[in-house]
XYZ file of C-alpha atoms in Angstrom:
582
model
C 0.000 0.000 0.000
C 1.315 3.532 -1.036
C 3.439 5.297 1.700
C 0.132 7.661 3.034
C -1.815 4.216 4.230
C 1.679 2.961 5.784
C 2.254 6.463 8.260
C -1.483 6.202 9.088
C -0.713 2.544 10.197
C 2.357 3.276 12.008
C 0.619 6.241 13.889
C -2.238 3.660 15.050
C 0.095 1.270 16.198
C 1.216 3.903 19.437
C -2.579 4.433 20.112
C -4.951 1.743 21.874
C -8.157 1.009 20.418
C -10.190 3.672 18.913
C -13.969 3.959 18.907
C -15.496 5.100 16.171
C -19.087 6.468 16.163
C -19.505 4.994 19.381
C -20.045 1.302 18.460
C -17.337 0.051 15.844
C -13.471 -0.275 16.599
C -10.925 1.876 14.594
C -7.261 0.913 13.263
C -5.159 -0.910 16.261
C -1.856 -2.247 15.016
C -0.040 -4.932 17.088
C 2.721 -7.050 16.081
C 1.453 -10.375 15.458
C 2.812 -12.554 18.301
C 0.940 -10.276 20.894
C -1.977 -10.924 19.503
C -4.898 -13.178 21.481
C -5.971 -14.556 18.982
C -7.032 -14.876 15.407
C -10.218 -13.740 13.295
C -10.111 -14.760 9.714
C -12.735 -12.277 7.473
C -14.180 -14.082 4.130
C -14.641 -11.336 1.722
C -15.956 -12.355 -1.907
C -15.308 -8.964 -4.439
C -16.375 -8.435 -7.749
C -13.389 -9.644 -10.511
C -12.848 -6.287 -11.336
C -12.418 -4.546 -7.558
C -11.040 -7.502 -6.041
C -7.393 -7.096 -6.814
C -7.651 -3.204 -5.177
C -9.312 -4.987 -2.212
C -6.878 -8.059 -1.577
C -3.999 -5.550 -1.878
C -5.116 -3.282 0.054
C -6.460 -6.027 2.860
C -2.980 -7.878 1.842
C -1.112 -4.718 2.957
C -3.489 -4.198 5.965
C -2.462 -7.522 7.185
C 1.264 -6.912 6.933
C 1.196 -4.088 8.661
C -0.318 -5.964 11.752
C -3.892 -5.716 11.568
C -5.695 -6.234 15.084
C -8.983 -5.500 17.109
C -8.807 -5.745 20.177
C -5.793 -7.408 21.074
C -7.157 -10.514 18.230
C -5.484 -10.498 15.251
C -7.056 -10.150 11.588
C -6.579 -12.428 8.926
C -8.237 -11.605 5.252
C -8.785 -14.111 2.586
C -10.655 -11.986 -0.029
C -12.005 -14.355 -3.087
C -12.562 -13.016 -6.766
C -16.124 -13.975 -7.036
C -19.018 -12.896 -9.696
C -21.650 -11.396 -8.454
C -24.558 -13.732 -9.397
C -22.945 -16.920 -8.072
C -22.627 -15.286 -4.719
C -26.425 -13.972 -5.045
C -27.596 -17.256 -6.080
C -25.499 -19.077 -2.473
C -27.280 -16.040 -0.311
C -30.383 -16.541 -2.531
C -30.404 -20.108 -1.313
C -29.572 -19.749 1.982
C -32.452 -16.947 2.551
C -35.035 -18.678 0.893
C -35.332 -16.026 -1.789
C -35.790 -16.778 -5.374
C -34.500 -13.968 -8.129
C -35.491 -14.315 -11.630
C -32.853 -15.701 -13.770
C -30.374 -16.418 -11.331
C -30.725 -20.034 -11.007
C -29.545 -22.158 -8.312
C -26.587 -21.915 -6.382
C -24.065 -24.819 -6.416
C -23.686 -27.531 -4.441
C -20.027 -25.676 -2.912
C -21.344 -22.275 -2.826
C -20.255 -20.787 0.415
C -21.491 -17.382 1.599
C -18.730 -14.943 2.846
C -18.887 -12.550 6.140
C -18.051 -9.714 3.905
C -19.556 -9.170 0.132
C -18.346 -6.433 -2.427
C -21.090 -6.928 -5.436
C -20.658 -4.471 -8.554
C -24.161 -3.156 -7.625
C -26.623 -2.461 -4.769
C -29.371 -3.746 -6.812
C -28.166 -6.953 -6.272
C -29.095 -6.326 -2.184
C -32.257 -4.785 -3.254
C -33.108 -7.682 -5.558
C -32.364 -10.210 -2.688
C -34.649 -8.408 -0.544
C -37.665 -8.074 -2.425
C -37.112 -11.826 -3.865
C -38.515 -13.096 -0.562
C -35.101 -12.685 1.815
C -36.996 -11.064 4.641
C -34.079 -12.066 7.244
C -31.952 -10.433 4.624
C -30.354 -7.389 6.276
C -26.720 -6.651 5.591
C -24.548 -4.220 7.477
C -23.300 -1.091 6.128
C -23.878 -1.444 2.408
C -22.040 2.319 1.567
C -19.958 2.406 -1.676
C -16.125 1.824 -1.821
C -16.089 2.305 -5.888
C -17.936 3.094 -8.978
C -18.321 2.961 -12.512
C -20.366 4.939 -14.647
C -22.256 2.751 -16.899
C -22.465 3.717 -20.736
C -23.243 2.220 -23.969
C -20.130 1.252 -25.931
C -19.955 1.157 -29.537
C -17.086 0.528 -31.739
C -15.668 3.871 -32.876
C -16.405 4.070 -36.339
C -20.210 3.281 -34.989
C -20.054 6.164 -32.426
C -19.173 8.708 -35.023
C -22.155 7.804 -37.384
C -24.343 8.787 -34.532
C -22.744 11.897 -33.667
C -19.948 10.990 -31.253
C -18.021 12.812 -29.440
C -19.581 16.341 -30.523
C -23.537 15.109 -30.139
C -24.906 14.725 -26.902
C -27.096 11.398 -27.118
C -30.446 10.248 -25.090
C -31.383 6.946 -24.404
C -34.408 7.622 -26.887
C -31.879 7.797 -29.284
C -30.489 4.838 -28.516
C -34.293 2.992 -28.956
C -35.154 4.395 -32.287
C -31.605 3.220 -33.446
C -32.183 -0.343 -32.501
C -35.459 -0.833 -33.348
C -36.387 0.858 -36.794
C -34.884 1.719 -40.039
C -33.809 -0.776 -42.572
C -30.978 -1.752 -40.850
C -31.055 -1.010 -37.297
C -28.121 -1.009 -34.668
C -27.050 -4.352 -33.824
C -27.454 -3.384 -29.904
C -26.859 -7.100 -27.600
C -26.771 -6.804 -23.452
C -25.200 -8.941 -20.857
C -28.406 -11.034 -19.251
C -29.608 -7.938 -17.297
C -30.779 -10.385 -14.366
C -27.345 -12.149 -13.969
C -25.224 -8.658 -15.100
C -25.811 -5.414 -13.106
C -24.279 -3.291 -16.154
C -26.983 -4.981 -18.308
C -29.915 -4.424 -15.628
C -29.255 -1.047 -15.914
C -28.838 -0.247 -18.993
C -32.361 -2.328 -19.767
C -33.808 -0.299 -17.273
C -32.839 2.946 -19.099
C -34.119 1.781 -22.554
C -37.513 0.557 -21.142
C -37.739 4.351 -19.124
C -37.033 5.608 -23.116
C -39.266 3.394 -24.890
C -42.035 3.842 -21.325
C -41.830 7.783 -22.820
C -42.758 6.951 -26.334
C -46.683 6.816 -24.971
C -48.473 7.151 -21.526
C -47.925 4.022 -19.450
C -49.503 0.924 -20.410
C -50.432 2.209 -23.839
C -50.037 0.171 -26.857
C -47.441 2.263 -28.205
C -45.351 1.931 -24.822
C -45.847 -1.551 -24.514
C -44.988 -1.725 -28.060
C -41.951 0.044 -27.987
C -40.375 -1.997 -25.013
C -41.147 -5.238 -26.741
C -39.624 -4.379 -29.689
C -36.501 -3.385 -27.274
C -36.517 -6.172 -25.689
C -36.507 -8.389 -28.660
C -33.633 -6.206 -30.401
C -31.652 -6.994 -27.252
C -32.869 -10.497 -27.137
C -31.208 -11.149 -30.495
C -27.682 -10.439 -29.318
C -27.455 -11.209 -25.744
C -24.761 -13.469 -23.568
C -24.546 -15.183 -20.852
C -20.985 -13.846 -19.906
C -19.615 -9.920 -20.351
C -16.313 -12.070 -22.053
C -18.944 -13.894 -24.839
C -20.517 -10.040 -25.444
C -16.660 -8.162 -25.939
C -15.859 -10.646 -28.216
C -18.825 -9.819 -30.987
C -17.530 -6.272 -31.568
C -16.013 -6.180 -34.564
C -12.285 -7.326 -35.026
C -11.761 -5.299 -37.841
C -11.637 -2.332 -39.333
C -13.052 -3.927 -42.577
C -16.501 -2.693 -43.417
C -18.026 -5.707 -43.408
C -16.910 -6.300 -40.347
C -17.435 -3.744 -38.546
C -21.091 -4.207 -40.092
C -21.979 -7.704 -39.240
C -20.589 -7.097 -35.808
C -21.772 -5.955 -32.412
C -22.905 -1.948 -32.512
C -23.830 -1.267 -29.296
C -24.089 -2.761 -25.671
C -24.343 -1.104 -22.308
C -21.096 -1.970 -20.103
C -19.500 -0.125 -17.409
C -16.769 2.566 -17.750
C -14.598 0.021 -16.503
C -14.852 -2.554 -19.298
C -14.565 -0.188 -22.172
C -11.393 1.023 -20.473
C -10.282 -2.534 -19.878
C -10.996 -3.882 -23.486
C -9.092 -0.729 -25.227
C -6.219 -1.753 -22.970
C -6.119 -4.487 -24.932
C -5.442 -2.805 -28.136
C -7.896 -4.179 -30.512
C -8.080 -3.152 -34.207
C -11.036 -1.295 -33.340
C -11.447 0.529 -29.905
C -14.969 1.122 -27.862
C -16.027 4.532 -27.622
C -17.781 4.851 -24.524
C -21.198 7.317 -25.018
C -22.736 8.789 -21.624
C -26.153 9.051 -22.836
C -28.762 11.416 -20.793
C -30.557 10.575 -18.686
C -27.332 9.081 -17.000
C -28.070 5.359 -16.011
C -27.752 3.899 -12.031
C -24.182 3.549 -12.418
C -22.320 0.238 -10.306
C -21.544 1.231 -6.801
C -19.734 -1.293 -5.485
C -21.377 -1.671 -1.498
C -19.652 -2.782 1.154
C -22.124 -5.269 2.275
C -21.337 -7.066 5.687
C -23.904 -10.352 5.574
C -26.223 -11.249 8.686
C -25.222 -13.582 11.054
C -21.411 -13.150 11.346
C -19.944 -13.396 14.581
C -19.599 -9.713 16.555
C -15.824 -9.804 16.560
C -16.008 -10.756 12.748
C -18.632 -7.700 12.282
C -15.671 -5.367 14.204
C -13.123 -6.678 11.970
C -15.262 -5.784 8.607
C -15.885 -2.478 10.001
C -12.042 -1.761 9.848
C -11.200 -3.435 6.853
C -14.365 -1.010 5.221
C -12.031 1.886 6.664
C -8.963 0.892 5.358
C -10.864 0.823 1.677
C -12.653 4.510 2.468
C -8.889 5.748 2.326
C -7.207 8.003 0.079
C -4.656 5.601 -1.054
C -7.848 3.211 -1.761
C -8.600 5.610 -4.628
C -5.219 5.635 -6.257
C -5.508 1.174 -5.875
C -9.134 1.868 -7.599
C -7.609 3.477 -10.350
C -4.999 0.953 -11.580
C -8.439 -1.218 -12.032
C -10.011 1.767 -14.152
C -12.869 2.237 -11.207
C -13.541 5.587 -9.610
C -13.853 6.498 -5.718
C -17.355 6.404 -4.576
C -17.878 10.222 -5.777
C -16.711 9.721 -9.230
C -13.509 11.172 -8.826
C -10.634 9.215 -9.817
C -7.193 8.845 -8.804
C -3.667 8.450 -10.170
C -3.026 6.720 -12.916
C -6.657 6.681 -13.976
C -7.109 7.026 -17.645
C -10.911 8.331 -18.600
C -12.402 7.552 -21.758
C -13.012 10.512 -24.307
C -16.311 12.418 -23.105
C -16.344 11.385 -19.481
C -17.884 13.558 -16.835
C -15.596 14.362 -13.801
C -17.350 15.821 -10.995
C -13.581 18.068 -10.776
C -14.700 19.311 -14.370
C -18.210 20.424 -13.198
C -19.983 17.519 -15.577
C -23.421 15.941 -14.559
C -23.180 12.661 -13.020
C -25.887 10.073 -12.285
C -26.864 9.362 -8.577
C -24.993 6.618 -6.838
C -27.087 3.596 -5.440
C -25.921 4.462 -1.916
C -26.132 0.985 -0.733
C -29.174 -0.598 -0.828
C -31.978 2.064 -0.609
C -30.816 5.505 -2.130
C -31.520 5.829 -5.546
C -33.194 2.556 -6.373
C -36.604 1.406 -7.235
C -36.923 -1.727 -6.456
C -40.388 -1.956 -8.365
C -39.202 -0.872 -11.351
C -36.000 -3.231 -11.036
C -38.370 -6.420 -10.294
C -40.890 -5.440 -13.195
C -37.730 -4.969 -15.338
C -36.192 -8.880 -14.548
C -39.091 -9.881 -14.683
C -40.781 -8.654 -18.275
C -36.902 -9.523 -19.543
C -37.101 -13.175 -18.587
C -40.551 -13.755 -19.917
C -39.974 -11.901 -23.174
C -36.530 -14.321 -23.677
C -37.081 -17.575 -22.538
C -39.110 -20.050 -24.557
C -41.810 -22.990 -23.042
C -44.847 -24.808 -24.202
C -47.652 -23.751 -22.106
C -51.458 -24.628 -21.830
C -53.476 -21.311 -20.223
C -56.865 -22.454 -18.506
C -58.647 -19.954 -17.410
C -61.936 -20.237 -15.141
C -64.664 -19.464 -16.313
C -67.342 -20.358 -13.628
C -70.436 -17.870 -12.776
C -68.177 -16.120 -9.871
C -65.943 -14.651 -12.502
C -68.993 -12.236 -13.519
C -68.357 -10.527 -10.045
C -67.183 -6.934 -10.718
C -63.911 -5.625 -9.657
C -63.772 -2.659 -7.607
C -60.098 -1.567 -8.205
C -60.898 -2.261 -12.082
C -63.888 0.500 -12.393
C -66.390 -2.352 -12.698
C -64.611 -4.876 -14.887
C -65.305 -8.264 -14.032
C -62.978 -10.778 -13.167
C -63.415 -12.328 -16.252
C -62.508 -9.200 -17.971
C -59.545 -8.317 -15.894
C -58.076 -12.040 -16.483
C -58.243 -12.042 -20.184
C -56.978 -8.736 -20.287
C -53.968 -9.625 -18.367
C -53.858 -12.994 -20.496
C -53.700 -10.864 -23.145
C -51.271 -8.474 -22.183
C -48.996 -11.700 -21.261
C -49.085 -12.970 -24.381
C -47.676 -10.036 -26.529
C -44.559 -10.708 -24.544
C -44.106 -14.457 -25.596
C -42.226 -14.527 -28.768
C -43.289 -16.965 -31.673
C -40.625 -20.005 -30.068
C -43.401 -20.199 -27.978
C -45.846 -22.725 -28.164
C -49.451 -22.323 -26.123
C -52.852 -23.442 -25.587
C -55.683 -22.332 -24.253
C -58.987 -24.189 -21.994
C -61.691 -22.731 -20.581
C -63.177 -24.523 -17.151
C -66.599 -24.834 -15.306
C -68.753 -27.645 -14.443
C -70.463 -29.431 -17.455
C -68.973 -27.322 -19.971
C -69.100 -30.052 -22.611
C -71.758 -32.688 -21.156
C -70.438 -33.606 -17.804
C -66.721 -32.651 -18.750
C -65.636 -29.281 -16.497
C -62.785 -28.336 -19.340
C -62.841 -27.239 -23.178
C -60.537 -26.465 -25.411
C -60.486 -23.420 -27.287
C -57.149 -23.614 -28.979
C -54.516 -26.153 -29.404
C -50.957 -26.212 -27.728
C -48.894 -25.041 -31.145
C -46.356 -22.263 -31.745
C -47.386 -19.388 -31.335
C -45.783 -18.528 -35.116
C -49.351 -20.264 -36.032
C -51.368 -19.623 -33.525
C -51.176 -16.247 -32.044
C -53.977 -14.976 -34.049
C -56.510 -17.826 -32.821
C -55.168 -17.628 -29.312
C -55.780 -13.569 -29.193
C -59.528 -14.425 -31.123
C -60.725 -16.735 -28.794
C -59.316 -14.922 -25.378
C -61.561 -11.734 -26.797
C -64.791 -13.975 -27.062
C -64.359 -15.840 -23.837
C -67.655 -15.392 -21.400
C -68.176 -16.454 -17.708
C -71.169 -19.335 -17.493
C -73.252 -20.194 -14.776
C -71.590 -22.965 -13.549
C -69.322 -24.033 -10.831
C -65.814 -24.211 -10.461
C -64.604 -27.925 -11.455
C -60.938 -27.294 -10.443
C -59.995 -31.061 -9.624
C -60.886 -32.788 -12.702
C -59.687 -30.098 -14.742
C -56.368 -29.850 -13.082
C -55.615 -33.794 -14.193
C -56.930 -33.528 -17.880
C -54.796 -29.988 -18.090
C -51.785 -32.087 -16.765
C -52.350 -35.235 -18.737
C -52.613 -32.729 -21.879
C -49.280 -31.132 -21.126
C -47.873 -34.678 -20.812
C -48.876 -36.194 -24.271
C -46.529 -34.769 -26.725
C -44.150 -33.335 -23.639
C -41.114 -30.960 -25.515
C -37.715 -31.758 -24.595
C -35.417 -28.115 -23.896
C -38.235 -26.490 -22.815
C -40.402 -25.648 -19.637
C -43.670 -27.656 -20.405
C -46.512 -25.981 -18.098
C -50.139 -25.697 -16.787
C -51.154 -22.016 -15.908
C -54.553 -22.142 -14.672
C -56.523 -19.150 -13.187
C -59.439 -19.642 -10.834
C -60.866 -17.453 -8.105
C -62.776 -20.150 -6.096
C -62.654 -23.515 -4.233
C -63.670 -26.759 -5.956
C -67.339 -27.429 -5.790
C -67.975 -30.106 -8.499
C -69.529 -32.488 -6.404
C -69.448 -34.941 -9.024
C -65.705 -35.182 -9.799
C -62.518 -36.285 -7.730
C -61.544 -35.477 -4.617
C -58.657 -33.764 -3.247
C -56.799 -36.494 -1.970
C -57.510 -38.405 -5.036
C -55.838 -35.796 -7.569
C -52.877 -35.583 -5.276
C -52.678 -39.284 -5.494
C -53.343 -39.438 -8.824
C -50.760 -36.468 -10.217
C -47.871 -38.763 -7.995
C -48.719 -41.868 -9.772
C -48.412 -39.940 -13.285
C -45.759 -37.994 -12.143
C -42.559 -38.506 -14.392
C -39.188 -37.085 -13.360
C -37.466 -36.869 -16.822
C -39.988 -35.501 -18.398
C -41.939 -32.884 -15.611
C -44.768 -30.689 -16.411
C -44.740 -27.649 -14.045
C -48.057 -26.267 -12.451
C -48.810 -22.731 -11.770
C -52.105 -22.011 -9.903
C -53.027 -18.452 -10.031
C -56.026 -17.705 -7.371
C -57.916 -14.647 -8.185
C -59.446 -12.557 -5.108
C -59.719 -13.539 -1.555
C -62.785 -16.643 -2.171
C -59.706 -18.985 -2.730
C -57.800 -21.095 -0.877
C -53.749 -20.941 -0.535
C -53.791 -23.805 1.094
C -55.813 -25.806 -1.318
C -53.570 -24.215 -4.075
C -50.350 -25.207 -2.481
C -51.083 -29.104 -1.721
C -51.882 -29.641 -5.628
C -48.772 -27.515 -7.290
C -46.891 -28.606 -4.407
C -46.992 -32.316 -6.562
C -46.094 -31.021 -9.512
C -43.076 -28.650 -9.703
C -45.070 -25.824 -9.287
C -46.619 -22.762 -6.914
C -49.466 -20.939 -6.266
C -50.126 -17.332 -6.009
C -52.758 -15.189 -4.976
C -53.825 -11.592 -6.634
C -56.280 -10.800 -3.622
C -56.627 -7.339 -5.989
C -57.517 -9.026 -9.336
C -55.929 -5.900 -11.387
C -52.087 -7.222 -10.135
C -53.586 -10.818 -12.091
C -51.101 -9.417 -14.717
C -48.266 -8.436 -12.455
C -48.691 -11.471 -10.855
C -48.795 -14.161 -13.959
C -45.633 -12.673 -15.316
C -43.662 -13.251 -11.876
C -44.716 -16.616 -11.928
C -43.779 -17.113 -15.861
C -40.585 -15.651 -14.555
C -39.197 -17.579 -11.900
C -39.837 -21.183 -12.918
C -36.336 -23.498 -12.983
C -34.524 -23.721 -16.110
C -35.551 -25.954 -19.202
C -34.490 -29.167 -18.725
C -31.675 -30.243 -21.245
């Protein structure tokens, strides 16, 4: 660590413990064998900040790190962001969309450094309700921008023309040949979460909210994105063009939204054609690299992390940050630091966006979760039959809907759902009652084919759907809706049974309970599952009843006690079923 760090070290090594802000322990330094004993801090950083960190932990260490009288040890891991998410995912009982699971090694740490705070935030509203880190205030940051390969940038004005994330939408989705644009998966990348949440705020301001336009004008975003998306930031660098040969640069990557740090990184690398990195307005939630200390750590551990977040809140912390092309949590920058052409510098007067400030400042947590959530319905692909209940309750108004029924507001929100699915999709669609067709509850309306064939008749037949006067035959519908899915069951695909009801079962002339639970074991097949979501509309149904049946089948229920969040609600539960299986 540079000399600065080392005096403040030696100066703290003639003083006994410190208290600072009345409950967390400042620098001690002690030599090592006068130490009591030995605390060893886990501390899993983000690839890019984790070589500032171990060095300057590395150098903490040296120096004879201590509180009180115990000495500190630091093992600091270079660990990506979503595999520690999806270990504290796990181990909270929360479930984020997209993530997956966590292995069977994943280890939490005491201490994490994510790139992002909206990983914390996503944690917490994905069900982690324990979930309550310490601290959580920036040590870094890195603007995030769209980069484009140079001779892209100047076609579009770059550096004189000050761009908007509008912009950015009209260029990727119209004109005969639009901008290539492709994203890191925005809910396993934080650059690529924000970045999507910028360009659905642009393509949200083509129309009021909810309008077709709008809605239009994210999908098309979406898909445009959709087209040229990785798994891995590495996969995404490596489609920019190679070379400065027209065709090249044409049938390669135009656009994708990384942080400040990668374009710096890649150009480091001296490729045949650099990244010009474009700060569009309105400036997107830039990475803010929290200091997050996780729940449940031992108090001594807790004292420890409190220092070490001390020792990286330093001046010489900043001038470590910069060899790594990150700024200091204000968005200066220290020595060595070599900023792109156009970026802001608070030193230079230049607008710059709002930092996430841990966990709460500056995020919206709603808008994040409807964000991961419309992106993993609009880009996955599954073979789905819809049944939708259509027994005489559903003719009951709907207060919050200005006197829509709940027929109305479910086909709407059926409808609304399926403008997202793209045409790999392949869905079906039953009605259900009692005695719809004789004594048989169910009827089909539409087929399960792709929706490349069938989108037309599925939209059709949604319009003209009606409530009866029936009763709700949920049981026996349930097993001929699961038996369906079964028959001509698609390998690398989720195959699934979304049924909407807003009452108990009360056919008293079909199965029991007990005897579809029994019955949806016996049929049950493990290599080839068929996943059941049960969506219970109002507050006439029964969790309970919901949870025993999907409970057998892969599955989950949830409950829109407001039937106008029906739509909300279906695309959550579209969102967060497990990987295809392959």
């Amino acid at each position: 660590m540079r000399s600065s760090l080392r005096g403040a070290g030696a100066a703290a090594a003639a003083t006994v413990l410190v208290v600072v802000a009345g409950s967390w322990f400042g620098y001690q330094q002690l030599a090592g064998p006068s130490c009591s004993g030995r605390i060893q801090l886990s501390v899993a950083a983000a690839p890019e900040i984790a070589p500032a960190v171990k060095a300057a932990a590395d150098q903490w260490v040296a120096d004879g790190a201590a509180v009180g009288g115990t000495c500190i040890g630091v093992n600091v891991a270079s660990s990506e962001p979503v595999d520690v998410a999806a270990a504290v995912a796990s181990k909270h009982g929360a479930t984020l969309a997209g993530v997956g699971q966590a292995s069977g090694t994943a280890v939490t740490p005491d201490v994490w450094v994510p790139d992002s705070s909206t990983w914390l935030l996503r944690l917490k509203s994905g069900g982690a309700t324990a979930f309550a880190p310490a601290n959580g205030a920036s040590i870094a940051r890195s603007p995030v921008v769209v980069a484009m390969p140079e001779p892209v940038a100047t076609r579009v004005g770059w550096p004189d023309k000050k761009l908007a994330w509008t912009d950015l939408l009209r260029a990727v989705t119209t004109g005969k040949s639009p901008l290539k644009a492709g994203i890191v998966e925005p809910t396993q990348d934080a650059a690529g979460l924000s970045g999507l949440l910028s360009l659905t705020a642009a393509a949200s301001s083509t129309g009021s909210a909810g309008s077709p336009d709008a809605r239009g004008a994210m999908i098309g975003a979406l898909r445009a994105l959709a087209t040229n998306r990785s798994s891995i930031r590495q996969d995404l660098l490596a489609r920019f063009p190679r070379s400065s040969d027209p065709t090249a640069i044409a049938s390669g990557l135009g656009a994708a939204a990384l942080s400040e740090e990668d374009v710096i990184a890649y150009n480091q690398t001296k490729p045949p054609i650099p990244l010009a990195a474009l700060y569009l307005d309105p400036p997107p939630m830039p990475l803010d690299y929290p200091f997050a200390v996780l729940p449940g750590i031992e108090p001594d551990k807790a004292s420890a992390a409190q220092v070490l977040f001390e020792v990286l809140t330093t001046p010489g912390f900043r001038d470590r940050l910069a060899m790594q092309s990150l700024r200091s949590p204000n968005g200066n920058w220290g020595e060595g630091f070599k900023a792109p052409q156009g970026a802001p510098s608070p030193a230079g007067g230049a607008t710059l966006p709002p930092t996430g400030q841990g966990a709460a400042g500056g995020l919206d947590p709603t808008a994040i979760k409807s964000a991961t959530t419309t992106w993993a319905v609009a880009t996955q692909s599954g073979r789905m039959l819809a049944v939708i209940d259509v027994s005489g309750s559903m003719k009951d108004p709907v207060a919050t809907a200005n006197g829509a029924t709940r027929e109305q507001v479910t086909v709407e929100a059926a409808s609304q759902g399926l403008s997202l699915f793209d045409d790999s999709w392949s869905i079906g669609l039953w009605t259900f009652s009692t005695n719809l067709r004789g004594s048989q509850d169910w009827q089909e309306l539409v087929g399960i084919r792709p929706l490349s064939s069938n989108r037309g008749a599925l939209q059709q037949r949604l319009a003209g759907i009606k409530p009866s006067d029936g009763n709700t035959g949920l049981y026996d519908t349930m097993l001929a809706a699961y038996k369906e899915v079964q028959k001509e069951w698609e390998p690398g695909k989720v195959n699934s049974v979304v049924l909407f009801t807003d009452g108990k079962n009360d056919d008293k002339n079909g199965i029991s309970r007990a005897a579809l639970i029994q019955k949806l074991k016996e049929i049950r097949d493990p290599e080839q599952p068929v996943r059941v979501i049960i969506i219970g509309i109002g507050t006439e149904v029964s969790k309970a009843e919901l949870d025993a049946i999907t409970k057998e089948a892969d599955g989950g229920a949830f409950v829109a006690t407001d039937p106008t969040k029906i739509g909300e609600i279906f695309l959550q539960a579209i969102a967060l079923r497990p990987p295809a299986p392959r």
